[in-house]
Coordinates of C-alpha atoms in Angstrom, one line a residue:
M1 CA 29.4 -17.8 -42.8
V2 CA 28.9 -21.5 -42.6
T3 CA 26.8 -23.8 -44.7
V4 CA 24.1 -25.5 -42.9
V5 CA 20.8 -27.5 -43.5
G6 CA 18.0 -27.9 -41.4
V7 CA 16.9 -31.3 -40.4
R8 CA 13.4 -32.5 -38.5
F9 CA 13.3 -35.5 -36.6
K10 CA 9.3 -35.5 -35.9
K11 CA 6.2 -33.8 -37.4
A12 CA 6.1 -30.3 -36.1
G13 CA 9.4 -31.0 -34.5
K14 CA 12.4 -28.6 -33.7
V15 CA 14.5 -27.9 -36.5
Y16 CA 18.5 -28.6 -35.9
Y17 CA 21.4 -27.5 -38.2
F18 CA 23.9 -29.9 -39.5
D19 CA 27.0 -29.4 -41.6
P20 CA 26.2 -31.1 -45.3
G21 CA 30.0 -31.6 -45.9
D22 CA 30.4 -32.6 -49.5
L23 CA 26.7 -33.9 -50.1
D24 CA 24.5 -32.3 -52.5
I25 CA 21.2 -32.4 -50.4
D26 CA 18.1 -31.0 -51.3
K27 CA 14.9 -30.0 -49.0
G28 CA 12.8 -32.9 -48.6
T29 CA 15.3 -35.5 -48.3
L30 CA 15.7 -38.1 -45.7
V31 CA 19.2 -38.2 -44.3
V32 CA 21.1 -40.1 -41.4
V33 CA 23.0 -37.5 -39.1
E34 CA 24.9 -37.8 -36.1
T35 CA 23.4 -36.6 -32.9
A36 CA 24.2 -36.5 -28.9
R37 CA 22.2 -39.6 -28.4
G38 CA 23.5 -41.5 -31.5
L39 CA 22.7 -41.9 -35.2
E40 CA 19.1 -40.6 -35.9
C41 CA 16.9 -40.4 -39.4
G42 CA 15.4 -37.0 -40.3
E43 CA 14.1 -35.1 -43.0
V44 CA 15.8 -31.8 -44.4
V45 CA 13.3 -29.3 -44.2
V46 CA 15.7 -26.1 -44.9
G47 CA 18.0 -26.6 -47.6
P48 CA 22.0 -25.5 -47.7
K49 CA 22.0 -21.8 -46.5
Q50 CA 24.7 -19.5 -44.9
V51 CA 24.3 -18.5 -41.8
Q52 CA 26.5 -16.9 -39.0
E53 CA 28.4 -18.5 -36.6
D54 CA 26.7 -17.2 -33.6
E55 CA 23.5 -19.0 -34.7
I56 CA 24.9 -22.5 -34.4
V57 CA 25.0 -24.8 -31.6
Q58 CA 28.8 -25.9 -31.1
P59 CA 30.0 -28.2 -31.9
L60 CA 28.2 -28.8 -35.4
K61 CA 27.4 -32.5 -36.0
N62 CA 27.7 -33.8 -39.8
V63 CA 25.0 -35.3 -42.0
I64 CA 26.4 -39.1 -42.5
R65 CA 24.4 -40.1 -45.4
E66 CA 21.2 -40.2 -47.2
V67 CA 18.7 -42.7 -46.2
T68 CA 19.0 -46.1 -48.2
E69 CA 16.7 -48.9 -48.6
E70 CA 17.9 -50.9 -45.6
D71 CA 17.8 -47.6 -43.6
L72 CA 13.9 -47.5 -44.3
V73 CA 13.6 -51.3 -43.5
Q74 CA 15.4 -50.4 -39.8
L75 CA 13.0 -47.5 -39.2
E76 CA 10.0 -49.8 -39.8
T77 CA 11.2 -52.2 -37.5
N78 CA 12.1 -49.7 -34.8
T79 CA 8.4 -48.3 -34.9
K80 CA 7.0 -51.8 -34.3
E81 CA 9.6 -52.6 -31.6
A82 CA 8.6 -49.3 -30.0
A83 CA 5.0 -50.1 -29.9
R84 CA 5.7 -53.6 -28.2
A85 CA 8.0 -51.8 -25.6
H86 CA 5.0 -49.4 -24.7
E87 CA 2.6 -52.0 -24.0
I88 CA 5.2 -53.7 -21.7
A89 CA 5.8 -50.6 -20.2
L90 CA 2.3 -50.0 -19.1
E91 CA 2.1 -53.4 -17.5
K92 CA 5.1 -52.7 -15.4
I93 CA 4.0 -49.3 -14.2
A94 CA 0.9 -50.7 -13.1
E95 CA 2.8 -53.7 -11.2
H96 CA 5.0 -51.0 -9.2
G97 CA 1.7 -48.6 -8.6
L98 CA 3.6 -45.7 -9.9
P99 CA 1.5 -42.5 -10.2
M100 CA 2.8 -41.7 -14.0
K101 CA 1.2 -41.7 -17.2
L102 CA 3.2 -43.1 -20.4
I103 CA 2.8 -41.0 -23.2
D104 CA 4.9 -42.4 -26.4
T105 CA 7.9 -44.6 -26.7
E106 CA 10.4 -44.5 -29.4
Y107 CA 13.9 -46.3 -30.3
T108 CA 16.6 -44.2 -31.4
F109 CA 17.8 -45.2 -35.3
D110 CA 20.7 -47.5 -34.2
T111 CA 18.7 -49.0 -31.2
S112 CA 21.1 -48.1 -28.9
K113 CA 18.5 -46.4 -26.7
L114 CA 14.8 -46.9 -25.6
I115 CA 13.3 -43.6 -24.7
F116 CA 9.8 -43.5 -22.7
Y117 CA 8.1 -40.0 -22.4
F118 CA 5.7 -39.9 -19.5
T119 CA 3.8 -37.0 -17.4
A120 CA 3.1 -36.7 -13.8
D121 CA 2.2 -34.3 -11.3
G122 CA 5.5 -34.4 -9.0
R123 CA 8.8 -36.5 -8.8
V124 CA 8.4 -40.4 -9.4
D125 CA 10.8 -42.9 -8.2
F126 CA 11.4 -45.2 -10.9
R127 CA 14.4 -46.8 -10.2
E128 CA 13.1 -50.2 -9.9
L129 CA 11.0 -49.8 -13.0
V130 CA 14.2 -49.1 -15.1
K131 CA 15.8 -52.3 -13.7
D132 CA 12.8 -54.2 -14.8
L133 CA 13.0 -52.4 -18.2
A134 CA 16.7 -52.9 -18.9
A135 CA 16.5 -56.7 -18.1
I136 CA 13.6 -57.0 -20.8
F137 CA 15.0 -55.0 -23.4
K138 CA 18.7 -55.4 -23.0
T139 CA 19.6 -51.7 -23.9
R140 CA 20.0 -48.7 -22.2
I141 CA 16.3 -47.1 -20.7
E142 CA 15.8 -43.1 -20.8
L143 CA 12.5 -42.1 -18.9
R144 CA 11.9 -38.6 -19.7
Q145 CA 9.2 -36.4 -17.7
I146 CA 7.4 -33.9 -20.1
G147 CA 4.7 -31.1 -19.6
V148 CA 1.1 -31.0 -20.7
R149 CA 2.2 -28.7 -23.7
D150 CA 4.6 -31.5 -24.9
E151 CA 1.7 -34.3 -24.0
A152 CA -0.7 -32.3 -26.6
K153 CA 2.0 -32.2 -29.5
M154 CA 2.7 -35.8 -29.1
I155 CA -1.0 -36.9 -28.9
G156 CA -2.5 -34.5 -31.3
G157 CA -6.4 -33.7 -31.6
L158 CA -8.7 -30.6 -32.3
G159 CA -8.6 -27.3 -30.8
P160 CA -11.7 -25.2 -29.9
C161 CA -11.7 -23.7 -33.6
G162 CA -12.3 -27.3 -35.1
R163 CA -8.9 -27.4 -36.8
A164 CA -5.8 -29.5 -35.9
L165 CA -3.8 -28.4 -32.9
C166 CA -0.9 -25.9 -34.2
C167 CA 1.4 -27.5 -31.9
A168 CA 0.8 -30.9 -33.5
S169 CA 0.7 -29.4 -36.9
F170 CA 3.6 -27.1 -37.7
L171 CA 4.5 -25.0 -34.5
G172 CA 8.4 -26.2 -33.8
D173 CA 8.8 -24.3 -30.6
F174 CA 6.5 -23.4 -27.6
E175 CA 6.5 -19.3 -27.4
P176 CA 5.6 -17.8 -24.2
V177 CA 1.8 -16.9 -24.1
S178 CA 0.3 -14.2 -21.2
I179 CA -3.0 -13.2 -20.2
K180 CA -1.9 -9.7 -21.4
M181 CA -2.3 -10.6 -24.8
A182 CA -5.8 -11.6 -24.5
K183 CA -6.6 -8.1 -23.0
E184 CA -4.9 -6.6 -25.7
Q185 CA -7.3 -8.1 -28.1
N186 CA -10.5 -7.5 -26.1
L187 CA -11.1 -11.4 -25.7
S188 CA -13.1 -12.8 -22.7
L189 CA -11.1 -13.4 -20.0
N190 CA -12.8 -16.7 -19.1
P191 CA -10.5 -19.4 -18.7
T192 CA -12.5 -22.0 -20.7
K193 CA -12.6 -19.8 -23.9
I194 CA -9.0 -19.0 -23.9
S195 CA -7.4 -22.2 -23.1
G196 CA -6.5 -25.0 -25.1
I197 CA -6.9 -28.7 -24.7
C198 CA -3.8 -28.9 -22.7
G199 CA -5.5 -26.9 -20.2
R200 CA -2.7 -23.8 -20.7
L201 CA -3.3 -20.6 -22.8
M202 CA -3.7 -21.5 -26.5
C203 CA -0.8 -20.5 -28.7
C204 CA -2.9 -18.7 -31.3
L205 CA -2.9 -15.7 -28.8
K206 CA 0.5 -15.0 -29.8
Y207 CA -0.4 -14.7 -33.5
E208 CA -2.1 -11.5 -33.8
S209 CA -0.5 -9.8 -30.6
E210 CA 1.9 -7.8 -32.5
T211 CA -0.8 -6.6 -34.9
Y212 CA -2.9 -5.2 -32.0
K213 CA 0.1 -3.3 -30.5
E214 CA 0.8 -1.7 -33.7
A215 CA -2.8 -1.0 -34.3
K216 CA -3.0 0.6 -30.7
E217 CA -0.1 3.0 -31.4
E218 CA -1.8 4.5 -34.1
L219 CA -5.5 4.8 -32.4
P220 CA -5.9 7.1 -29.3
N221 CA -6.5 5.4 -25.9
I222 CA -10.0 5.7 -24.3
G223 CA -10.8 8.5 -22.1
S224 CA -8.1 10.5 -24.0
T225 CA -9.1 14.0 -25.4
V226 CA -8.9 14.8 -29.4
L227 CA -9.6 17.2 -31.8
T228 CA -12.1 16.4 -34.4
E229 CA -14.4 18.1 -37.1
Y230 CA -16.9 18.9 -34.3
G231 CA -14.4 20.3 -31.9
E232 CA -12.8 18.7 -28.8
A233 CA -14.3 15.4 -27.7
E234 CA -13.7 12.6 -25.4
V235 CA -12.7 9.2 -26.7
E236 CA -15.5 6.9 -25.6
D237 CA -14.3 3.4 -27.7
V238 CA -11.9 2.3 -30.3
N239 CA -12.1 -0.6 -32.8
L240 CA -8.7 -1.9 -33.5
L241 CA -9.3 -3.8 -36.4
Q242 CA -11.7 -1.4 -38.7
G243 CA -9.9 1.6 -37.3
L244 CA -12.6 3.7 -36.1
V245 CA -13.0 6.0 -33.0
T246 CA -16.2 6.6 -31.2
V247 CA -16.1 10.1 -29.6
K248 CA -18.5 12.1 -27.5
V249 CA -19.2 15.7 -28.0
E250 CA -21.9 17.7 -25.5
D251 CA -23.8 14.1 -24.9
E252 CA -23.5 12.9 -28.3
N253 CA -21.4 10.2 -29.9
Y254 CA -19.9 10.1 -33.2
T255 CA -18.2 7.4 -35.1
L256 CA -15.0 8.7 -36.9
D257 CA -12.2 7.2 -38.7
A258 CA -8.6 7.2 -37.2
D259 CA -7.5 9.8 -39.7
E260 CA -10.0 12.3 -38.5
V261 CA -9.2 12.8 -35.3
E262 CA -6.1 13.8 -33.5
E263 CA -5.0 13.3 -30.2
I264 CA -4.0 16.2 -28.2
S265 CA -0.7 15.7 -26.0
R266 CA -0.7 15.2 -22.3
D267 CA 1.6 18.3 -22.2
I268 CA -0.9 20.5 -23.7
L269 CA -3.7 19.4 -21.4
R270 CA -1.6 20.0 -18.3
S271 CA -0.1 23.5 -19.2
R272 CA -4.1 24.2 -19.8
K273 CA -5.0 23.0 -16.3
K274 CA -2.3 25.2 -15.1
V275 CA -3.3 28.3 -16.7
Q276 CA -6.9 27.5 -15.7
E277 CA -6.3 26.9 -12.1
S278 CA -4.2 30.4 -12.1
L279 CA -7.0 32.1 -13.5
N280 CA -9.5 30.8 -11.1
Q281 CA -7.1 31.8 -8.2
D282 CA -6.7 35.5 -9.7
E283 CA -10.7 35.7 -9.8
D284 CA -10.7 34.6 -6.1
D285 CA -8.7 37.2 -4.9
V286 CA -10.1 39.9 -6.7
V287 CA -13.5 38.7 -5.2
E288 CA -11.8 38.8 -1.6
E289 CA -10.3 42.4 -2.2
F290 CA -13.7 43.6 -3.4
Y291 CA -15.6 42.3 -0.5
D292 CA -12.8 43.7 2.0
E293 CA -13.2 47.2 0.4
T294 CA -17.2 47.3 0.6
L295 CA -17.6 45.6 3.9
I296 CA -20.4 48.0 5.7
D297 CA -21.1 47.1 9.7
Y298 CA -24.7 46.2 9.7
E299 CA -26.8 47.1 12.6
P300 CA -29.9 45.2 13.0
K301 CA -33.2 47.1 13.8
P302 CA -34.9 47.2 17.0
Q303 CA -37.7 44.9 17.3
I304 CA -41.1 46.5 17.5
H305 CA -43.4 44.2 19.7
Q306 CA -47.0 44.7 18.8
H307 CA -49.4 44.3 21.6
L308 CA -52.4 42.2 20.3
E309 CA -55.9 42.9 21.8
F310 CA -58.2 40.0 21.6
N311 CA -62.0 40.3 21.1
S312 CA -64.2 38.3 23.0
D313 CA -66.4 38.3 20.1
L314 CA -64.2 36.4 17.9
K315 CA -64.7 33.0 17.4
P316 CA -62.0 30.4 18.7
D317 CA -60.2 29.4 15.5
V318 CA -59.6 33.2 14.8
K319 CA -58.4 33.9 18.6
S320 CA -55.8 30.6 18.3
E321 CA -54.4 32.0 15.0
I322 CA -53.9 35.8 16.0
R323 CA -52.3 34.4 19.6
S324 CA -49.8 31.9 17.3
E325 CA -48.9 35.0 15.2
G326 CA -48.5 37.0 18.2
K327 CA -46.2 34.5 20.1
E328 CA -43.9 34.4 16.9
K329 CA -43.6 37.9 16.9
K330 CA -42.9 38.3 20.8
K331 CA -40.1 35.7 20.7
I332 CA -37.0 37.3 22.4
S333 CA -33.6 35.7 22.4
K334 CA -32.9 34.9 26.2
K335 CA -29.3 34.8 27.4
P336 CA -27.8 31.8 28.7
R337 CA -28.0 31.7 32.4
R338 CA -24.7 31.7 34.1
P339 CA -24.1 28.6 36.6
R340 CA -24.3 29.5 40.2
K341 CA -20.8 29.5 42.2
R342 CA -21.0 27.0 45.0
K343 CA -20.0 28.5 48.4
R344 CA -17.1 26.8 50.2
N345 CA -17.5 25.6 53.7
R346 CA -14.5 27.8 55.1
K347 CA -13.0 26.0 58.3
P348 CA -11.5 27.9 61.1
K349 CA -7.9 28.6 60.8
E350 CA -6.9 26.6 63.6
H351 CA -3.9 25.4 62.1
L352 CA -2.7 29.0 61.9
G353 CA -2.7 29.4 65.6
V354 CA -5.8 31.5 65.5
N355 CA -8.2 30.9 68.5
K356 CA -11.9 31.2 68.0
P357 CA -13.2 34.4 69.5
Q358 CA -14.9 34.1 72.9
G359 CA -17.7 36.0 74.4
N360 CA -17.2 38.5 77.2
K361 CA -17.7 36.8 80.8
Q362 CA -19.6 38.6 83.5
Q363 CA -17.8 39.1 86.5
S364 CA -19.5 38.8 89.5

């Protein structure tokens, strides 16, 4: 176990662990620490505590001292110089015509490095810009490209809910957010309604994701079969927040609590289906055997043709009706005619050495 303190350098920034050494440091104290980019001033947000060694990023840097009056004056001076450097950098970017947007500028505590944060759609060749800035400020220059989420975190603003952005208020790290989280919470998949001012999915979708997952595990799925006081029913709708289940029983819907329904497992439903299929198969076999045993050859009765005699005294309408009835009764199925065979013209068998028959000649 190692004793550490958590230090944050920016508001809503990431917390880094440092070794307090022999210093008695409390939460909320401003300290000067040693970092990879030089001396930095930050605020202790996590008091001294014991942590496992695998939770620490080696090597563990030390806390140099608590902030003094001179250090506070130095911080104020660095802030003013960083603002002036920001204006000069904007002019230089415009002169070089670079496709980049400058977001923020800051000095390290010991003014050994000047850092510029910018956004761009792709890679930017800023070598000439770095030379100009280094000639003006006489210090090390670092241009760091950031994403749209980091831009929103640095600038700040109001979210769709009307409150200050979470990333600029209290979020230290950006956690991955997916569209699946919006589906699990039954939210509209309209990008304008689930996206923040940065154009990415809102970070708050992550907050209730685990709660919805746990609620879904306790409630049945839509379309499943459950047991209720009304008998077996099919789940039509589920309210995860209130824990209500809407079921359908014989064309009627009922809304019940989650404790009042019991989901039937898929194994039971499968075994039922197999049993029903086997019963249906047995019934089909029995019906086939019955028809096989009771099958009787059917001989159609001969048709009796009725010869109708027409009376000339009847009216034309009556005669036509009688003729039509007689024609329907006199219909006889005619057998289809077989196609006639064509006679082939046989040629004489001269090629077989047979001569044509010659008539008898009269001798004179």
